[in-house]
Amino acid sequence: MGVDERAVVEERIGSLLASHPPETTDEQRFWGAQFDAGLAWVQHPEGLGGLGVSPRWQALVDERIVPAGGSIRNPRDNVIGIGMGAGTIVTHGTDAHQERFLRPMFTMEEIWCQLFSEPGAGSDLAALSTAAVREGDTWIVNGQKVWTTLGHLARWGLLVVRTDPQVPKHAGLTYFILDMEADGVDVRPLYQITGEAEFNEVYLTDVVVADDLRLGDVGQGWTVAMTTLMNERVAIGGSVTPRGSGAIGEAVSIWQERHGPEGDPLSCDRLVQLWAEAEALRLTTIRAKEAATSGTPGPEGSTAKLQWAELNKRITSFTVDLLGAEGLTYPGGYRFVRPTGSADRDGAPHRRYLRARANSIEGGTSEIMKNILGERVLGLPGEPRVDKDKPWREVPRS
Ligand SMILES: Cc1cc2nc3c(=O)[nH]c(=O)nc-3n(C[C@H](O)[C@H](O)[C@H](O)COP(=O)(O)OP(=O)(O)OC[C@H]3O[C@@H](n4cnc5c(N)ncnc54)[C@H](O)[C@@H]3O)c2cc1C
């Protein structure tokens, strides 16, 4: 089966590169052709940008396209659409949703954001209060979302709202696609520790959402949101980079620059330990990808997310230590800017160190990843959930 899948993917890549040579094809046209060839996200069904094969073959697509002059999108540019929205729409969307949204998402003509977190609902997402009330074929939405990455650039949002406050919290949620250009959607920047604003708070006031933009049934929002979150963990922690590249590669080159071949043995020891951990994580991620099947990713995505977040924080911290007194400065200052590059990979080591603090918060905190792994992978007893069966409106909240 594996051999056949590889042959199919190889054949499609060959035809794509022959019909649309990347060096002479406009990027967006190339991505459109890549989608049509089923090479956008190979694990999804044919006709929806995929080939219905194991997701492990996606790496092969990227490996072939880049040397041929093609560009792999900066995933930061549409990480929520491509990393999380696509899987959600493929799994829960209607034919009309899939036809309308998937291709421009992949070609990045339309950027997406995720409207899940609220001031009173982060780790406990199911506690959210943004409400939608039905009026005929539409819903009227009121509330506030927060930490909305890319909200200022997004054309569409993945929105979870409360449609029934009378039932327990998980049962009263419904999931919609939100038109970010609709009246009543107000996006305001939020500053981060880096001085940048990659995310926002979003106020929703009497926003009218058509019922045909609903993903899943009324009251099934939690199930749909789980698909998004499982994909998010894989998107954040599951990318495979070449050996010794990324944050650990930067640490190695700064160590060589600052300490030379005879360098300080203590920092060398720390560097080698971090390098070994980075390599172990890289190999574990490759193994997980090899084993992955199409469909909603399982709780294993939490392993890579947890490991990656904690390791990235330690590597970037070590890198700033290597800079000595220079590590205390902050090139560029704290002037407000909207970031243009990759959230994690670009900028000076100081910026990457500060940005890495968010790694163990975004996409679910490390504590929550441990809870998931404990309960769903190791089978340990669940933590007490006193509000689980109470109607949401009876649960005390501040
Ligand atoms: C850079 C960045 C980008 C983000 N982008 C988005 C986005 O685009 N869209 C979106 O909707 N959200 C986004 N978020 C929000 C993110 O999902 C939440 O911050 C996260 O889920 C934590 O929620 P919270 O901030 O409300 O913290 P809380 O849930 O209040 O947690 C506070 C602390 O308590 C701990 N804690 C909470 N519950 C438990 C428990 N049961 N067991 C053990 N410890 C617990 C947490 O681990 C944490 O340390 C982003 C966050 C960051 C940092």
Tab-separated table of C-alpha atoms and ligand atoms in Angstrom:
chain	number	residue	atom	x	y	z
A	1	MET	CA	0.000	0.000	0.000
A	2	GLY	CA	2.812	2.374	1.017
A	3	VAL	CA	4.676	1.759	-2.254
A	4	ASP	CA	1.566	2.453	-4.364
A	5	GLU	CA	0.853	5.649	-2.470
A	6	ARG	CA	4.387	6.829	-3.019
A	7	ALA	CA	4.122	6.111	-6.738
A	8	VAL	CA	0.868	8.063	-7.018
A	9	VAL	CA	2.336	11.038	-5.176
A	10	GLU	CA	5.568	10.924	-7.231
A	11	GLU	CA	3.578	10.827	-10.454
A	12	ARG	CA	1.469	13.844	-9.426
A	13	ILE	CA	4.526	15.834	-8.388
A	14	GLY	CA	6.186	15.105	-11.738
A	15	SER	CA	3.141	16.292	-13.705
A	16	LEU	CA	2.729	19.393	-11.530
A	17	LEU	CA	6.343	20.458	-11.972
A	18	ALA	CA	6.182	19.798	-15.716
A	19	SER	CA	2.939	21.728	-16.291
A	20	HIS	CA	3.736	24.567	-13.868
A	21	PRO	CA	7.504	25.045	-13.578
A	22	PRO	CA	7.812	26.912	-10.269
A	23	GLU	CA	10.551	29.210	-11.492
A	24	THR	CA	8.328	30.683	-14.195
A	25	THR	CA	4.908	30.340	-12.535
A	26	ASP	CA	3.391	32.989	-10.299
A	27	GLU	CA	3.315	31.657	-6.692
A	28	GLN	CA	-0.424	31.830	-6.249
A	29	ARG	CA	-1.078	30.112	-9.597
A	30	PHE	CA	1.375	27.406	-8.621
A	31	TRP	CA	-0.358	26.802	-5.292
A	32	GLY	CA	-3.696	26.637	-7.126
A	33	ALA	CA	-2.275	23.993	-9.462
A	34	GLN	CA	-0.785	22.173	-6.464
A	35	PHE	CA	-4.242	22.098	-4.859
A	36	ASP	CA	-5.844	20.831	-8.075
A	37	ALA	CA	-3.196	18.086	-8.324
A	38	GLY	CA	-4.132	16.836	-4.828
A	39	LEU	CA	-0.788	17.876	-3.392
A	40	ALA	CA	-1.978	20.625	-1.018
A	41	TRP	CA	-2.608	18.281	1.921
A	42	VAL	CA	-2.265	14.765	0.554
A	43	GLN	CA	-4.223	13.086	3.359
A	44	HIS	CA	-7.492	14.797	2.443
A	45	PRO	CA	-9.822	13.316	-0.210
A	46	GLU	CA	-9.367	13.739	-3.936
A	47	GLY	CA	-11.048	16.869	-5.222
A	48	LEU	CA	-10.426	18.651	-1.911
A	49	GLY	CA	-6.721	19.307	-2.446
A	50	GLY	CA	-5.644	15.807	-1.441
A	51	LEU	CA	-5.190	12.241	-2.667
A	52	GLY	CA	-6.591	10.331	0.288
A	53	VAL	CA	-3.149	8.918	1.152
A	54	SER	CA	-1.118	8.917	4.371
A	55	PRO	CA	-0.059	12.419	5.531
A	56	ARG	CA	3.549	11.147	5.651
A	57	TRP	CA	3.781	11.804	1.903
A	58	GLN	CA	3.345	15.563	2.314
A	59	ALA	CA	7.036	15.849	3.208
A	60	LEU	CA	7.899	14.274	-0.146
A	61	VAL	CA	5.885	16.981	-1.938
A	62	ASP	CA	7.790	19.721	-0.133
A	63	GLU	CA	11.141	17.992	-0.724
A	64	ARG	CA	10.548	17.917	-4.468
A	65	ILE	CA	8.999	21.340	-4.918
A	66	VAL	CA	11.620	23.420	-3.116
A	67	PRO	CA	14.670	22.276	-5.126
A	68	ALA	CA	12.626	22.825	-8.303
A	69	GLY	CA	12.347	26.506	-7.355
A	70	GLY	CA	8.937	26.387	-5.694
A	71	SER	CA	8.336	28.185	-2.456
A	72	ILE	CA	6.809	26.536	0.531
A	73	ARG	CA	4.511	29.136	1.989
A	74	ASN	CA	5.585	30.738	5.175
A	75	PRO	CA	3.076	28.776	7.260
A	76	ARG	CA	2.723	31.828	9.499
A	77	ASP	CA	0.930	33.479	6.620
A	78	ASN	CA	-2.107	31.245	6.947
A	79	VAL	CA	-1.250	28.865	9.754
A	80	ILE	CA	-4.755	28.790	11.149
A	81	GLY	CA	-6.417	28.166	7.813
A	82	ILE	CA	-3.971	25.613	6.464
A	83	GLY	CA	-2.991	24.051	9.788
A	84	MET	CA	-6.392	23.888	11.471
A	85	GLY	CA	-9.246	25.142	9.308
A	86	ALA	CA	-8.688	22.769	6.399
A	87	GLY	CA	-8.979	19.614	8.514
A	88	THR	CA	-12.063	21.021	10.235
A	89	ILE	CA	-13.843	21.896	6.983
A	90	VAL	CA	-12.916	18.581	5.369
A	91	THR	CA	-14.265	16.690	8.392
A	92	HIS	CA	-17.359	18.734	9.261
A	93	GLY	CA	-18.098	21.047	6.311
A	94	THR	CA	-20.771	20.582	3.677
A	95	ASP	CA	-19.866	20.131	0.004
A	96	ALA	CA	-20.613	23.841	-0.459
A	97	HIS	CA	-18.179	24.809	2.348
A	98	GLN	CA	-15.461	22.603	0.920
A	99	GLU	CA	-15.962	23.941	-2.584
A	100	ARG	CA	-16.021	27.574	-1.441
A	101	PHE	CA	-13.282	27.741	1.202
A	102	LEU	CA	-10.504	25.176	0.754
A	103	ARG	CA	-8.794	26.321	-2.439
A	104	PRO	CA	-8.447	30.055	-1.602
A	105	MET	CA	-7.315	29.007	1.868
A	106	PHE	CA	-4.458	26.976	0.420
A	107	THR	CA	-3.492	29.598	-2.167
A	108	MET	CA	-3.575	32.147	0.683
A	109	GLU	CA	-5.953	34.434	-1.181
A	110	GLU	CA	-8.015	34.227	2.022
A	111	ILE	CA	-6.382	34.290	5.457
A	112	TRP	CA	-8.128	32.676	8.449
A	113	CYS	CA	-8.178	33.272	12.187
A	114	GLN	CA	-9.455	31.301	15.190
A	115	LEU	CA	-12.067	32.888	17.467
A	116	PHE	CA	-12.080	30.446	20.383
A	117	SER	CA	-10.468	32.027	23.492
A	118	GLU	CA	-12.285	34.617	25.579
A	119	PRO	CA	-11.286	36.632	28.650
A	120	GLY	CA	-13.123	34.033	30.789
A	121	ALA	CA	-12.424	30.931	28.694
A	122	GLY	CA	-8.970	29.732	27.646
A	123	SER	CA	-7.917	26.339	28.954
A	124	ASP	CA	-11.547	25.821	29.908
A	125	LEU	CA	-12.742	26.679	26.421
A	126	ALA	CA	-16.149	25.082	26.912
A	127	ALA	CA	-16.966	27.778	29.497
A	128	LEU	CA	-17.137	30.462	26.779
A	129	SER	CA	-19.913	33.054	26.855
A	130	THR	CA	-20.094	34.661	23.398
A	131	ALA	CA	-23.709	34.026	22.493
A	132	ALA	CA	-25.554	33.381	19.241
A	133	VAL	CA	-29.340	33.658	19.102
A	134	ARG	CA	-31.248	32.251	16.170
A	135	GLU	CA	-33.397	34.538	14.003
A	136	GLY	CA	-34.855	32.576	11.096
A	137	ASP	CA	-32.020	31.575	8.765
A	138	THR	CA	-29.486	33.685	10.604
A	139	TRP	CA	-27.847	33.954	14.019
A	140	ILE	CA	-27.110	37.169	15.936
A	141	VAL	CA	-23.750	36.992	17.690
A	142	ASN	CA	-22.612	39.105	20.659
A	143	GLY	CA	-19.484	38.763	22.793
A	144	GLN	CA	-15.732	39.146	22.940
A	145	LYS	CA	-12.884	36.944	21.753
A	146	VAL	CA	-9.229	37.404	22.637
A	147	TRP	CA	-5.689	36.393	21.538
A	148	THR	CA	-6.924	36.210	17.955
A	149	THR	CA	-3.797	35.589	15.891
A	150	LEU	CA	-3.985	37.122	12.400
A	151	GLY	CA	-7.428	38.585	13.171
A	152	HIS	CA	-6.366	41.858	11.524
A	153	LEU	CA	-5.551	40.105	8.245
A	154	ALA	CA	-8.233	37.451	8.260
A	155	ARG	CA	-11.042	37.201	5.752
A	156	TRP	CA	-12.707	34.340	7.653
A	157	GLY	CA	-12.757	33.170	11.259
A	158	LEU	CA	-13.356	29.824	12.974
A	159	LEU	CA	-15.919	30.776	15.609
A	160	VAL	CA	-17.328	28.832	18.564
A	161	VAL	CA	-20.322	30.346	20.386
A	162	ARG	CA	-22.910	29.425	22.974
A	163	THR	CA	-26.295	28.715	21.452
A	164	ASP	CA	-27.906	27.066	24.485
A	165	PRO	CA	-27.080	28.296	28.012
A	166	GLN	CA	-29.605	25.891	29.610
A	167	VAL	CA	-27.576	22.728	29.033
A	168	PRO	CA	-24.139	21.701	30.436
A	169	LYS	CA	-21.293	23.717	28.974
A	170	HIS	CA	-20.017	21.286	26.315
A	171	ALA	CA	-23.521	20.589	24.977
A	172	GLY	CA	-24.542	24.202	24.328
A	173	LEU	CA	-21.907	25.180	21.772
A	174	THR	CA	-22.175	25.648	18.016
A	175	TYR	CA	-19.428	26.277	15.452
A	176	PHE	CA	-19.604	28.810	12.611
A	177	ILE	CA	-17.434	30.299	9.914
A	178	LEU	CA	-17.416	34.056	10.542
A	179	ASP	CA	-17.103	36.688	7.823
A	180	MET	CA	-14.502	39.001	9.375
A	181	GLU	CA	-15.737	41.844	7.141
A	182	ALA	CA	-19.304	41.655	8.509
A	183	ASP	CA	-20.802	44.661	10.313
A	184	GLY	CA	-20.196	44.528	14.078
A	185	VAL	CA	-16.787	42.781	13.907
A	186	ASP	CA	-14.243	45.053	15.610
A	187	VAL	CA	-10.593	43.893	15.637
A	188	ARG	CA	-8.183	45.660	18.024
A	189	PRO	CA	-4.442	44.916	18.397
A	190	LEU	CA	-2.936	43.424	21.572
A	191	TYR	CA	0.734	43.996	22.365
A	192	GLN	CA	2.959	41.071	23.238
A	193	ILE	CA	6.150	40.736	25.270
A	194	THR	CA	8.118	41.098	22.000
A	195	GLY	CA	6.606	44.561	21.451
A	196	GLU	CA	4.721	43.205	18.444
A	197	ALA	CA	1.043	42.583	17.955
A	198	GLU	CA	0.522	39.326	16.107
A	199	PHE	CA	-2.795	38.844	17.849
A	200	ASN	CA	-5.888	40.883	18.700
A	201	GLU	CA	-9.048	41.126	20.712
A	202	VAL	CA	-12.215	40.890	18.652
A	203	TYR	CA	-15.514	42.432	19.720
A	204	LEU	CA	-18.664	41.025	18.156
A	205	THR	CA	-21.727	43.244	18.361
A	206	ASP	CA	-24.999	42.111	16.775
A	207	VAL	CA	-23.073	40.318	14.040
A	208	VAL	CA	-25.396	38.519	11.628
A	209	VAL	CA	-24.158	35.053	10.625
A	210	ALA	CA	-26.038	32.993	8.037
A	211	ASP	CA	-27.038	29.533	9.228
A	212	ASP	CA	-25.450	28.039	6.129
A	213	LEU	CA	-22.053	29.051	7.571
A	214	ARG	CA	-22.568	26.598	10.435
A	215	LEU	CA	-20.077	23.687	10.681
A	216	GLY	CA	-21.776	20.664	12.215
A	217	ASP	CA	-25.134	20.522	13.951
A	218	VAL	CA	-26.463	23.023	16.454
A	219	GLY	CA	-25.065	21.936	19.841
A	220	GLN	CA	-22.202	19.951	18.250
A	221	GLY	CA	-19.687	22.802	18.440
A	222	TRP	CA	-17.486	21.027	20.973
A	223	THR	CA	-16.930	18.047	18.683
A	224	VAL	CA	-16.062	20.321	15.764
A	225	ALA	CA	-13.770	22.437	17.981
A	226	MET	CA	-11.916	19.269	19.037
A	227	THR	CA	-11.057	18.595	15.403
A	228	THR	CA	-9.619	22.113	15.124
A	229	LEU	CA	-7.639	21.770	18.362
A	230	MET	CA	-6.205	18.354	17.483
A	231	ASN	CA	-5.056	19.765	14.152
A	232	GLU	CA	-3.664	22.832	15.942
A	233	ARG	CA	-1.388	20.743	18.152
A	234	VAL	CA	-0.003	18.912	15.160
A	235	ALA	CA	0.422	22.221	13.260
A	236	ILE	CA	2.317	23.797	16.175
A	237	GLY	CA	4.494	20.921	17.339
A	238	GLY	CA	4.516	18.533	14.415
A	239	SER	CA	6.675	20.089	11.723
A	240	VAL	CA	9.837	18.228	10.795
A	241	THR	CA	12.874	20.385	10.082
A	242	PRO	CA	16.289	19.213	8.842
A	243	ARG	CA	18.703	17.862	11.479
A	244	GLY	CA	20.458	20.650	13.386
A	245	SER	CA	18.331	23.451	11.911
A	246	GLY	CA	15.980	25.958	13.561
A	247	ALA	CA	16.542	27.133	17.133
A	248	ILE	CA	19.199	24.507	17.903
A	249	GLY	CA	21.063	25.377	14.674
A	250	GLU	CA	21.157	29.005	15.733
A	251	ALA	CA	22.445	28.048	19.189
A	252	VAL	CA	25.247	26.001	17.600
A	253	SER	CA	26.328	28.830	15.300
A	254	ILE	CA	26.292	31.419	18.106
A	255	TRP	CA	28.288	29.053	20.318
A	256	GLN	CA	30.856	28.615	17.537
A	257	GLU	CA	31.042	32.371	16.930
A	258	ARG	CA	31.361	33.287	20.596
A	259	HIS	CA	33.438	30.404	21.937
A	260	GLY	CA	35.321	28.964	18.965
A	261	PRO	CA	36.408	25.311	18.766
A	262	GLU	CA	38.170	25.414	22.145
A	263	GLY	CA	35.112	26.961	23.834
A	264	ASP	CA	33.918	26.791	27.397
A	265	PRO	CA	33.243	23.117	28.305
A	266	LEU	CA	30.267	23.898	30.534
A	267	SER	CA	28.297	25.695	27.848
A	268	CYS	CA	29.427	23.035	25.359
A	269	ASP	CA	27.902	20.400	27.631
A	270	ARG	CA	24.607	22.301	27.807
A	271	LEU	CA	24.625	22.751	24.037
A	272	VAL	CA	25.201	19.060	23.348
A	273	GLN	CA	22.418	18.065	25.742
A	274	LEU	CA	19.977	20.419	24.032
A	275	TRP	CA	21.104	19.226	20.607
A	276	ALA	CA	20.469	15.607	21.607
A	277	GLU	CA	17.002	16.492	22.900
A	278	ALA	CA	16.186	18.427	19.733
A	279	GLU	CA	17.283	15.485	17.606
A	280	ALA	CA	15.292	13.009	19.733
A	281	LEU	CA	12.197	15.199	19.311
A	282	ARG	CA	12.797	15.482	15.564
A	283	LEU	CA	13.055	11.708	15.198
A	284	THR	CA	9.980	11.151	17.379
A	285	THR	CA	8.030	13.570	15.201
A	286	ILE	CA	9.146	11.759	12.057
A	287	ARG	CA	8.058	8.461	13.599
A	288	ALA	CA	4.663	9.920	14.550
A	289	LYS	CA	4.200	11.201	11.001
A	290	GLU	CA	5.067	7.794	9.563
A	291	ALA	CA	2.409	6.214	11.752
A	292	ALA	CA	-0.224	8.905	11.131
A	293	THR	CA	-3.342	8.112	9.175
A	294	SER	CA	-5.727	10.562	7.561
A	295	GLY	CA	-8.627	11.975	9.608
A	296	THR	CA	-8.638	13.827	12.921
A	297	PRO	CA	-5.229	13.544	14.636
A	298	GLY	CA	-5.249	11.742	17.996
A	299	PRO	CA	-4.037	12.911	21.431
A	300	GLU	CA	-0.455	11.966	20.426
A	301	GLY	CA	-0.261	15.457	18.875
A	302	SER	CA	-0.091	16.717	22.458
A	303	THR	CA	3.225	14.893	23.024
A	304	ALA	CA	5.053	16.764	20.279
A	305	LYS	CA	3.370	20.051	21.203
A	306	LEU	CA	4.419	19.729	24.848
A	307	GLN	CA	7.982	18.631	24.111
A	308	TRP	CA	8.542	21.223	21.412
A	309	ALA	CA	7.209	24.113	23.538
A	310	GLU	CA	9.336	23.306	26.565
A	311	LEU	CA	12.483	22.561	24.572
A	312	ASN	CA	12.191	25.687	22.424
A	313	LYS	CA	11.989	27.804	25.564
A	314	ARG	CA	15.144	26.205	26.966
A	315	ILE	CA	17.110	26.475	23.702
A	316	THR	CA	16.239	30.143	23.133
A	317	SER	CA	17.081	30.916	26.770
A	318	PHE	CA	20.491	29.212	26.380
A	319	THR	CA	21.121	31.172	23.163
A	320	VAL	CA	20.526	34.482	24.930
A	321	ASP	CA	22.881	33.354	27.742
A	322	LEU	CA	25.566	32.776	25.106
A	323	LEU	CA	25.269	36.402	24.034
A	324	GLY	CA	26.444	37.566	27.463
A	325	ALA	CA	25.763	41.243	28.229
A	326	GLU	CA	24.493	41.747	24.675
A	327	GLY	CA	21.679	39.400	25.580
A	328	LEU	CA	20.292	42.087	27.869
A	329	THR	CA	19.700	44.508	25.007
A	330	TYR	CA	16.711	44.399	22.665
A	331	PRO	CA	17.503	45.277	19.075
A	332	GLY	CA	14.722	47.172	17.352
A	333	GLY	CA	13.143	48.354	20.604
A	334	TYR	CA	9.551	47.908	21.669
A	335	ARG	CA	7.932	50.058	19.002
A	336	PHE	CA	4.556	48.654	18.023
A	337	VAL	CA	4.721	46.657	14.790
A	338	ARG	CA	2.685	43.968	13.167
A	339	PRO	CA	5.118	41.071	12.614
A	340	THR	CA	5.786	40.069	9.019
A	341	GLY	CA	7.844	36.886	9.342
A	342	SER	CA	7.458	33.608	11.132
A	343	ALA	CA	6.415	34.022	14.760
A	344	ASP	CA	8.995	31.552	16.007
A	345	ARG	CA	11.737	31.400	13.468
A	346	ASP	CA	12.524	35.005	12.509
A	347	GLY	CA	14.269	37.902	14.202
A	348	ALA	CA	17.180	38.320	16.584
A	349	PRO	CA	17.819	35.653	19.269
A	350	HIS	CA	16.455	38.097	21.861
A	351	ARG	CA	13.135	38.285	20.048
A	352	ARG	CA	12.977	34.534	19.608
A	353	TYR	CA	13.657	34.073	23.305
A	354	LEU	CA	10.763	36.357	24.242
A	355	ARG	CA	8.426	34.893	21.619
A	356	ALA	CA	9.174	31.360	22.820
A	357	ARG	CA	7.524	32.191	26.185
A	358	ALA	CA	4.222	31.914	24.332
A	359	ASN	CA	4.969	28.390	23.081
A	360	SER	CA	3.766	26.759	26.271
A	361	ILE	CA	0.548	28.842	26.253
A	362	GLU	CA	-0.619	28.982	22.619
A	363	GLY	CA	-2.515	25.992	21.280
A	364	GLY	CA	-3.167	24.771	24.830
A	365	THR	CA	-0.792	25.222	27.786
A	366	SER	CA	1.803	22.662	28.811
A	367	GLU	CA	-0.247	21.854	31.912
A	368	ILE	CA	-3.266	21.101	29.741
A	369	MET	CA	-1.132	18.954	27.387
A	370	LYS	CA	-0.016	16.952	30.435
A	371	ASN	CA	-3.616	16.524	31.549
A	372	ILE	CA	-4.562	15.250	28.078
A	373	LEU	CA	-1.631	12.849	27.950
A	374	GLY	CA	-2.301	11.631	31.483
A	375	GLU	CA	-5.974	10.982	30.893
A	376	ARG	CA	-6.188	10.005	27.237
A	377	VAL	CA	-2.866	8.314	26.557
A	378	LEU	CA	-1.796	6.932	29.946
A	379	GLY	CA	-5.343	6.255	31.159
A	380	LEU	CA	-4.850	8.004	34.523
A	381	PRO	CA	-7.919	9.162	36.483
A	382	GLY	CA	-9.411	12.437	35.245
A	383	GLU	CA	-9.246	15.616	37.280
A	384	PRO	CA	-12.470	16.602	39.130
A	385	ARG	CA	-14.886	18.488	36.873
A	386	VAL	CA	-17.563	19.826	39.139
A	387	ASP	CA	-19.450	21.833	36.501
A	388	LYS	CA	-19.540	19.090	33.864
A	389	ASP	CA	-23.202	18.163	34.266
A	390	LYS	CA	-24.603	21.503	35.431
A	391	PRO	CA	-26.504	23.797	33.077
A	392	TRP	CA	-23.970	26.442	31.934
A	393	ARG	CA	-26.086	29.333	33.178
A	394	GLU	CA	-26.029	27.933	36.757
A	395	VAL	CA	-22.217	27.729	36.904
A	396	PRO	CA	-20.793	30.649	38.941
A	397	ARG	CA	-18.382	32.817	36.911
A	398	SER	CA	-16.746	36.180	37.402
B	1	LIG	C1	0.861	33.698	20.996
B	1	LIG	C2	-0.539	33.218	21.271
B	1	LIG	C3	-1.434	33.099	20.227
B	1	LIG	C4	-2.745	32.692	20.460
B	1	LIG	N1	-3.617	32.634	19.403
B	1	LIG	C5	-4.908	32.310	19.632
B	1	LIG	C6	-5.864	32.340	18.567
B	1	LIG	O1	-5.526	32.652	17.415
B	1	LIG	N2	-7.150	32.072	18.837
B	1	LIG	C7	-7.572	31.713	20.087
B	1	LIG	O2	-8.757	31.444	20.248
B	1	LIG	N3	-6.703	31.671	21.135
B	1	LIG	C8	-5.383	31.966	20.930
B	1	LIG	N4	-4.490	31.957	21.984
B	1	LIG	C9	-5.003	31.689	23.334
B	1	LIG	C10	-4.558	30.370	23.942
B	1	LIG	O3	-5.235	29.288	23.359
B	1	LIG	C11	-4.853	30.492	25.441
B	1	LIG	O4	-4.013	31.519	25.946
B	1	LIG	C12	-4.597	29.199	26.182
B	1	LIG	O5	-5.529	28.225	25.838
B	1	LIG	C13	-4.612	29.412	27.716
B	1	LIG	O6	-5.773	30.073	28.101
B	1	LIG	P1	-5.687	31.353	29.060
B	1	LIG	O7	-4.691	32.288	28.485
B	1	LIG	O8	-7.078	31.844	29.275
B	1	LIG	O9	-5.070	30.832	30.436
B	1	LIG	P2	-5.865	30.063	31.591
B	1	LIG	O10	-6.707	28.989	31.015
B	1	LIG	O11	-6.520	31.062	32.471
B	1	LIG	O12	-4.665	29.392	32.375
B	1	LIG	C14	-3.868	30.071	33.336
B	1	LIG	C15	-2.882	29.087	33.938
B	1	LIG	O13	-3.585	28.045	34.643
B	1	LIG	C16	-3.221	26.760	34.145
B	1	LIG	N5	-4.394	25.886	34.128
B	1	LIG	C17	-5.639	26.198	33.690
B	1	LIG	N6	-6.452	25.125	33.798
B	1	LIG	C18	-5.689	24.105	34.297
B	1	LIG	C19	-5.973	22.742	34.632
B	1	LIG	N7	-7.187	22.202	34.445
B	1	LIG	N8	-4.942	21.978	35.103
B	1	LIG	C20	-3.698	22.511	35.280
B	1	LIG	N9	-3.394	23.809	34.997
B	1	LIG	C21	-4.368	24.590	34.513
B	1	LIG	C22	-2.722	27.025	32.745
B	1	LIG	O14	-1.831	26.007	32.311
B	1	LIG	C23	-2.031	28.376	32.880
B	1	LIG	O15	-0.734	28.200	33.388
B	1	LIG	C24	-3.170	32.359	21.775
B	1	LIG	C25	-2.251	32.457	22.833
B	1	LIG	C26	-0.954	32.899	22.601
B	1	LIG	C27	-0.008	33.000	23.749
